[in-house]
PDB file of C-alpha atoms in Angstrom:
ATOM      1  CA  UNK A1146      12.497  -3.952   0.110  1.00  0.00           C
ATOM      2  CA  UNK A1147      11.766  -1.473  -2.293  1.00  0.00           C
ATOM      3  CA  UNK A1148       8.540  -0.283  -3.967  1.00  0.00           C
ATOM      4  CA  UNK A1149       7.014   2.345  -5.843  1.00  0.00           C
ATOM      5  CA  UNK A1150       3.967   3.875  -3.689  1.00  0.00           C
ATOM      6  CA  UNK A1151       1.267   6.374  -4.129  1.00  0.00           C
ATOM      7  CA  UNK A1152       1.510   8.940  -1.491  1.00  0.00           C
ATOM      8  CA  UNK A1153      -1.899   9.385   0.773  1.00  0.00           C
ATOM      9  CA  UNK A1154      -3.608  12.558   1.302  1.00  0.00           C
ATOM     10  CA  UNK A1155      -3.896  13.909   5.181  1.00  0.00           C
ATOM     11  CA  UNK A1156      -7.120  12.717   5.069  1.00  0.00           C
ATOM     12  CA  UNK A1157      -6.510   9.259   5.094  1.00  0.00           C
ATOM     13  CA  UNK A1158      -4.090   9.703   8.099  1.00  0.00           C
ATOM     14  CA  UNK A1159      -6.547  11.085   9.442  1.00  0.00           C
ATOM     15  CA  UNK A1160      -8.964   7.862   9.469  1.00  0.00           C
ATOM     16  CA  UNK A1161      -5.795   5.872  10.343  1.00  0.00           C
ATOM     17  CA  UNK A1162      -4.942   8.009  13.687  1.00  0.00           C
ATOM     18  CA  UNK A1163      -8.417   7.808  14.433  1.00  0.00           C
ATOM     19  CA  UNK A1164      -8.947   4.435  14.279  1.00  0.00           C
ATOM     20  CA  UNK A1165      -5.893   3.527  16.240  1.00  0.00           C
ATOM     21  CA  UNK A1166      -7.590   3.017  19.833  1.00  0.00           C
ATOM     22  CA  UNK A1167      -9.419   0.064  18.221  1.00  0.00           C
ATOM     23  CA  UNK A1168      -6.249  -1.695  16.729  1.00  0.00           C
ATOM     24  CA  UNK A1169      -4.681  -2.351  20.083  1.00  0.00           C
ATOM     25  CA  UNK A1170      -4.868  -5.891  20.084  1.00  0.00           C
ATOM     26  CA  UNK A1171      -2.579  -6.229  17.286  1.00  0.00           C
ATOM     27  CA  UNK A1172       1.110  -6.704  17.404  1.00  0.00           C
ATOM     28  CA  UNK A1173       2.076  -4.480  14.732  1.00  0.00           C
ATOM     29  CA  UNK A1174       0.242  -1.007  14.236  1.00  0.00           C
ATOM     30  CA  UNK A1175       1.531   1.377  11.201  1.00  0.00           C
ATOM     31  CA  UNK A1176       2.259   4.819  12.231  1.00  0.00           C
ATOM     32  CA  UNK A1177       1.468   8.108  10.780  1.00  0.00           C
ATOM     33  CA  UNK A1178       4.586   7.915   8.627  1.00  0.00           C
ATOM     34  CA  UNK A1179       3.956   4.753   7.097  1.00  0.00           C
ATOM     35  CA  UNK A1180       1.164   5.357   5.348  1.00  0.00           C
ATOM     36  CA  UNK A1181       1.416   4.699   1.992  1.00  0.00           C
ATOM     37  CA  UNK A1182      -0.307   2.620  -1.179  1.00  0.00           C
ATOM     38  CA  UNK A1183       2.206   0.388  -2.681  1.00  0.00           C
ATOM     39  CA  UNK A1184       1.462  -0.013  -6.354  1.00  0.00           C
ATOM     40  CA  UNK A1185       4.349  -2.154  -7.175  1.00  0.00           C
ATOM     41  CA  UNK A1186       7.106  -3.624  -5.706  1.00  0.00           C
ATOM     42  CA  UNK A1187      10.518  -3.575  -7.193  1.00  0.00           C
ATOM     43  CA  UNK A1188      13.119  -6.286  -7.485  1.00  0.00           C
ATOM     44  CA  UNK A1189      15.972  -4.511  -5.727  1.00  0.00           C
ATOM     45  CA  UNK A1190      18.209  -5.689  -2.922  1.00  0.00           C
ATOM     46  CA  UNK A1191      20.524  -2.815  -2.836  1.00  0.00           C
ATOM     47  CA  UNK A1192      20.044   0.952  -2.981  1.00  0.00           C
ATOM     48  CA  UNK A1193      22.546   1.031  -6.653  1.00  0.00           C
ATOM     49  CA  UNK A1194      19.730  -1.828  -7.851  1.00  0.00           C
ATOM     50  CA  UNK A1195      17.149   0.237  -6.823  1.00  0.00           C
ATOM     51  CA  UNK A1196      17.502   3.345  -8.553  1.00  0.00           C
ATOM     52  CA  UNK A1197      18.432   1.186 -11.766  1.00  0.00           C
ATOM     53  CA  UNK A1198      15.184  -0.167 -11.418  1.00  0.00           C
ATOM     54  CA  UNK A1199      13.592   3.319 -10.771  1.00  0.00           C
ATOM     55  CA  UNK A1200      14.931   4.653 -13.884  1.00  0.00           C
ATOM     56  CA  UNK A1201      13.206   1.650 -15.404  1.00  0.00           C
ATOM     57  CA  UNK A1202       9.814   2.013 -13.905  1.00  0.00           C
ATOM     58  CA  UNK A1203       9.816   5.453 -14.623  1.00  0.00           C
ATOM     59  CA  UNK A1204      10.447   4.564 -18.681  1.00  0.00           C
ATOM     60  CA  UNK A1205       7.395   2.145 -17.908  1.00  0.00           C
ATOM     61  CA  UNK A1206       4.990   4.746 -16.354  1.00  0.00           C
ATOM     62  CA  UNK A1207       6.326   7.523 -18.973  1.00  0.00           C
ATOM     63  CA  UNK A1208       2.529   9.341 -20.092  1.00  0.00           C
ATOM     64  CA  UNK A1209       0.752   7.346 -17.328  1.00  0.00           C
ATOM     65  CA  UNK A1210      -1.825  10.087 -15.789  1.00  0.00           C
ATOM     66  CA  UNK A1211      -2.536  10.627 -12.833  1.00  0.00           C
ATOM     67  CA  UNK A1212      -5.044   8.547 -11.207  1.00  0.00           C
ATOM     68  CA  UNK A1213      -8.346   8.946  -8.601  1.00  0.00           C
ATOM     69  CA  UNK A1214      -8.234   7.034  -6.095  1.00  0.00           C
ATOM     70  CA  UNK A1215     -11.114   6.551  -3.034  1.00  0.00           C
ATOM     71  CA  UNK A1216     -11.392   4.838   0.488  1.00  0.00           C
ATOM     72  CA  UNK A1217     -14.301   4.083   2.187  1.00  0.00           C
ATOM     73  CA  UNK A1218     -14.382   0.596   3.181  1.00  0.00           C
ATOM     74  CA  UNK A1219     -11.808  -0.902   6.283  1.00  0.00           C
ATOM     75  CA  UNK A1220     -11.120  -4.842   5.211  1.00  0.00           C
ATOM     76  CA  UNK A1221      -8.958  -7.853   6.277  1.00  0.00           C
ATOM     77  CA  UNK A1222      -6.548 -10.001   4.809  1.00  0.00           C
ATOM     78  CA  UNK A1223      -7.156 -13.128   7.236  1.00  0.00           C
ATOM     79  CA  UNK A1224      -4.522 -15.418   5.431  1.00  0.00           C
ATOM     80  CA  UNK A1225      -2.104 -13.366   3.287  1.00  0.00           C
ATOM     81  CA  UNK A1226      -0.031 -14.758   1.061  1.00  0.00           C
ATOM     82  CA  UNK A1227       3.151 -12.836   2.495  1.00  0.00           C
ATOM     83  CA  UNK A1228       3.840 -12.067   6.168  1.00  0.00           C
ATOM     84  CA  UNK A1229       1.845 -12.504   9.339  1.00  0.00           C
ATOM     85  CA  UNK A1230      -2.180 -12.594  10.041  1.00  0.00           C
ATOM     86  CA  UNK A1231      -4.618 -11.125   9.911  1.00  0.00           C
ATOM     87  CA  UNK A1232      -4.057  -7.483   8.474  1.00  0.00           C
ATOM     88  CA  UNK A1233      -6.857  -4.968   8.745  1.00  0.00           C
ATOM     89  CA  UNK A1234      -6.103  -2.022   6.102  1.00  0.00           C
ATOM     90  CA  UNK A1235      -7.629   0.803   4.221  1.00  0.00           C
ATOM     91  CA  UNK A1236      -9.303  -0.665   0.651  1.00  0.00           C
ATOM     92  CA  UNK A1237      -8.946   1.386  -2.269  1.00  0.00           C
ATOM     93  CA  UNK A1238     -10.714   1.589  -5.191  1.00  0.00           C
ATOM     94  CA  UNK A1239      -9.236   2.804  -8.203  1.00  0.00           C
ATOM     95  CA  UNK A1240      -8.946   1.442 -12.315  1.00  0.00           C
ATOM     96  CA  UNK A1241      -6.459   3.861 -12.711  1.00  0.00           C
ATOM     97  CA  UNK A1242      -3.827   2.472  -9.941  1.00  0.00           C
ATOM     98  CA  UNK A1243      -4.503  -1.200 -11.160  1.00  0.00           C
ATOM     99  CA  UNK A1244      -3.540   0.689 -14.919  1.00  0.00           C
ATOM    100  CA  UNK A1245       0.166   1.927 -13.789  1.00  0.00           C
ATOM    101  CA  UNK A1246       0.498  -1.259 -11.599  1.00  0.00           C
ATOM    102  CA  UNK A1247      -0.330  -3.221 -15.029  1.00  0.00           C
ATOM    103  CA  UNK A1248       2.224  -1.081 -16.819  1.00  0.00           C
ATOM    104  CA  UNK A1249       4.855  -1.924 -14.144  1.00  0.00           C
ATOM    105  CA  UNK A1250       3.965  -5.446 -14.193  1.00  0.00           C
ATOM    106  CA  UNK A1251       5.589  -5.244 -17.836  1.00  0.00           C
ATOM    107  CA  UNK A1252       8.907  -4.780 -16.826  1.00  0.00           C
ATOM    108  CA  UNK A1253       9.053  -6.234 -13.702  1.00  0.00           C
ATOM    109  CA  UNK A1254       7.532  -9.580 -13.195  1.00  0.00           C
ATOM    110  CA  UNK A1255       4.283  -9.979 -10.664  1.00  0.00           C
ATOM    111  CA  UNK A1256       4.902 -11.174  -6.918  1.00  0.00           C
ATOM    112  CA  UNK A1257       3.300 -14.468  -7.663  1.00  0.00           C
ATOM    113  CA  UNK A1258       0.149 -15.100  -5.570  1.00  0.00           C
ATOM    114  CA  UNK A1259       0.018 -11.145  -5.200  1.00  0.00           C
ATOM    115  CA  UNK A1260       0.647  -9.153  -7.521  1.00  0.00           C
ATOM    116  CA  UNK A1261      -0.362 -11.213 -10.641  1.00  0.00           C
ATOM    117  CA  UNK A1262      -3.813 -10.547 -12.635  1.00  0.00           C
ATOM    118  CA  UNK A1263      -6.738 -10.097 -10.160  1.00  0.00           C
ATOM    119  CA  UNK A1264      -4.526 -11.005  -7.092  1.00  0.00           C
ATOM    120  CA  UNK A1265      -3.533  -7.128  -6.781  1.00  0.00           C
ATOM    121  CA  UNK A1266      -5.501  -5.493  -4.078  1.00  0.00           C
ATOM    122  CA  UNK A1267      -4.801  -1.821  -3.455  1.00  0.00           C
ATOM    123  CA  UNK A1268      -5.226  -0.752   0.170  1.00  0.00           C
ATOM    124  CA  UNK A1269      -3.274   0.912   3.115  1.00  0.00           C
ATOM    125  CA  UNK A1270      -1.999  -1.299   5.680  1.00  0.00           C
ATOM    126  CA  UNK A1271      -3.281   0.220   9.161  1.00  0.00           C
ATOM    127  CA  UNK A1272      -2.186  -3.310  11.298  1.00  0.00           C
ATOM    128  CA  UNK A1273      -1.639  -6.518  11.699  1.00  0.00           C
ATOM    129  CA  UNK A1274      -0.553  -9.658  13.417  1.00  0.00           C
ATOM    130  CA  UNK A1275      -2.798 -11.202  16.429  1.00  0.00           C
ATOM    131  CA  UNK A1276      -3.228 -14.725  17.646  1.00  0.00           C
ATOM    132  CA  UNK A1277      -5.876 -17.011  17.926  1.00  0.00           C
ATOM    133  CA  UNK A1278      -8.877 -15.611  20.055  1.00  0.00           C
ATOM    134  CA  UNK A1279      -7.358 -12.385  20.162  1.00  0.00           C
ATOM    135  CA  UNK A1280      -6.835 -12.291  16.432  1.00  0.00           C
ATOM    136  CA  UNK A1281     -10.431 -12.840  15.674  1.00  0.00           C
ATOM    137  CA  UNK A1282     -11.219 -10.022  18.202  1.00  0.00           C
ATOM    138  CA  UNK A1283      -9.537  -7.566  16.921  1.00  0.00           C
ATOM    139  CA  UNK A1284     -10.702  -8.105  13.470  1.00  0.00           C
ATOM    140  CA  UNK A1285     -13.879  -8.086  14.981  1.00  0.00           C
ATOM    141  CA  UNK A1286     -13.356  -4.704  16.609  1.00  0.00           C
ATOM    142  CA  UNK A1287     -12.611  -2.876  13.310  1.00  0.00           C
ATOM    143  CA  UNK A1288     -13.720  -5.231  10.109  1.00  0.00           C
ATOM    144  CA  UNK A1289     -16.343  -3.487   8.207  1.00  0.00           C
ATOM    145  CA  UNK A1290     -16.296  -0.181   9.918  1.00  0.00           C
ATOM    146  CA  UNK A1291     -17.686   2.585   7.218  1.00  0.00           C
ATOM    147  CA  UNK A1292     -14.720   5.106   6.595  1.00  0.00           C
ATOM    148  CA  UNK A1293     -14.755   8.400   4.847  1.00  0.00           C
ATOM    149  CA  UNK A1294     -15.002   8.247   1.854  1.00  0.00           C
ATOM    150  CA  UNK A1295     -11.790   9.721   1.186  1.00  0.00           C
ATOM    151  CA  UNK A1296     -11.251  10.870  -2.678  1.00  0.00           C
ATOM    152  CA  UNK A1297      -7.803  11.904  -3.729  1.00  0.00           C
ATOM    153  CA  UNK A1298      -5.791  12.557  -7.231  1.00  0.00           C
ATOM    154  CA  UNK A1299      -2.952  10.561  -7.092  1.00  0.00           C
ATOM    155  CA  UNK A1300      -0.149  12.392  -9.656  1.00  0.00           C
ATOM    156  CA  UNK A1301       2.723  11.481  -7.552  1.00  0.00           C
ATOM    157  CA  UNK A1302       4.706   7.955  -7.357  1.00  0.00           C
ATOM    158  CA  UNK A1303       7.973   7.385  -5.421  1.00  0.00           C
ATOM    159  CA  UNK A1304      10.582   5.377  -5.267  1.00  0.00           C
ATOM    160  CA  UNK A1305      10.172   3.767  -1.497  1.00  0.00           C
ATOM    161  CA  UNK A1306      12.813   2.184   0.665  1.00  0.00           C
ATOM    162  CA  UNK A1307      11.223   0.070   2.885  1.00  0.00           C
ATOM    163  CA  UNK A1308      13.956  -0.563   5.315  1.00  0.00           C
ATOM    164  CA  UNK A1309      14.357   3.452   6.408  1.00  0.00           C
ATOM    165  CA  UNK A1310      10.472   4.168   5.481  1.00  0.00           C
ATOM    166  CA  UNK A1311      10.957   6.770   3.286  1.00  0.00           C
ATOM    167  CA  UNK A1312      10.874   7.913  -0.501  1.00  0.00           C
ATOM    168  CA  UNK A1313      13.755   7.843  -2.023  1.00  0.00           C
ATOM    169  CA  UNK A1314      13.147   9.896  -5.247  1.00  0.00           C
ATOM    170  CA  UNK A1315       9.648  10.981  -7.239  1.00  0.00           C
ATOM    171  CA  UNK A1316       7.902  11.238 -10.432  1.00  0.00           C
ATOM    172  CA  UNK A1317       4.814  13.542 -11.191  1.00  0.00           C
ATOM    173  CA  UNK A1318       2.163  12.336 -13.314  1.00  0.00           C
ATOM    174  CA  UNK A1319       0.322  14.451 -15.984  1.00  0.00           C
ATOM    175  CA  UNK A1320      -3.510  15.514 -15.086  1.00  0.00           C
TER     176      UNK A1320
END
């Protein structure tokens, strides 16, 4: 899969690491490396369709600013639409993501049920998948913990392959 994602400052690695002790009853816990905010995903299946699609999203986001961005809430996805429950992540709050996610949303249509009008929820992933009894307790253990806040500029977006975790080219955004 590829996306373009906002980078995260250390500081929200930071909360991440140290909130890992209490996200040990999930299956899947997102490492250092993988955080990231995804602002929009990017119909691609191949590395050649990628960067076509790059060069596209980069036309869409040409004299997009840069954008603020803040954490300080941890929330849960108990039923998402894509992917196993639940998933505890990061919540951000920013106008100006949901503006370059809307200008990539022109080009490339929503993720239905997603990505689509108000179904587009910024936040960084920090785990997820746990059953049953054990699912409920470890959203217990972490849902509605007070984080930060964490305030950032974001005036970077990449071009992010999913499969090796990694950017695979950026743009800067104007202040």
């Amino acid at each position: 899969m590829y996306s373009v994602n906002a980078p995260v400052p250390p500081a929200v690695n930071e909360i991440a690491a140290d909130l890992r002790p209490a996200l040990t009853e999930f299956d899947r816990v997102r490492q250092r490396h993988e955080q990231t905010l995804l602002v929009k995903r990017v119909p691609a299946d191949t590395r050649k369709e990628a960067l076509a699609a790059w060069q596209t999203a980069q036309d869409a986001l040409q004299g997009a600013p840069a954008a603020q961005a803040r954490i300080s809430e941890i929330d849960t996805f108990q039923n998402p639409p894509n992917g196993s429950s639940p998933v505890v992540y990061l919540a951000v709050e920013s106008p100006g993501i949901h503006h370059l996610h809307d200008r990539l949303c022109d080009p490339f249509d929503p993720v239905p049920v997603m990505e689509g009008g108000d179904d587009y929820d910024p936040h960084v992933t920090l785990a997820r998948d746990a059953d049953g009894f054990r699912g409920q307790r470890a959203v217990d253990a972490i849902d509605g913990r007070a984080v930060g806040p964490v305030t950032w500029t974001i005036d970077e977006l990449s071009l992010y392959d999913a499969t090796v975790g990694e950017p695979v080219d950026t743009i800067s955004l104007p202040a």
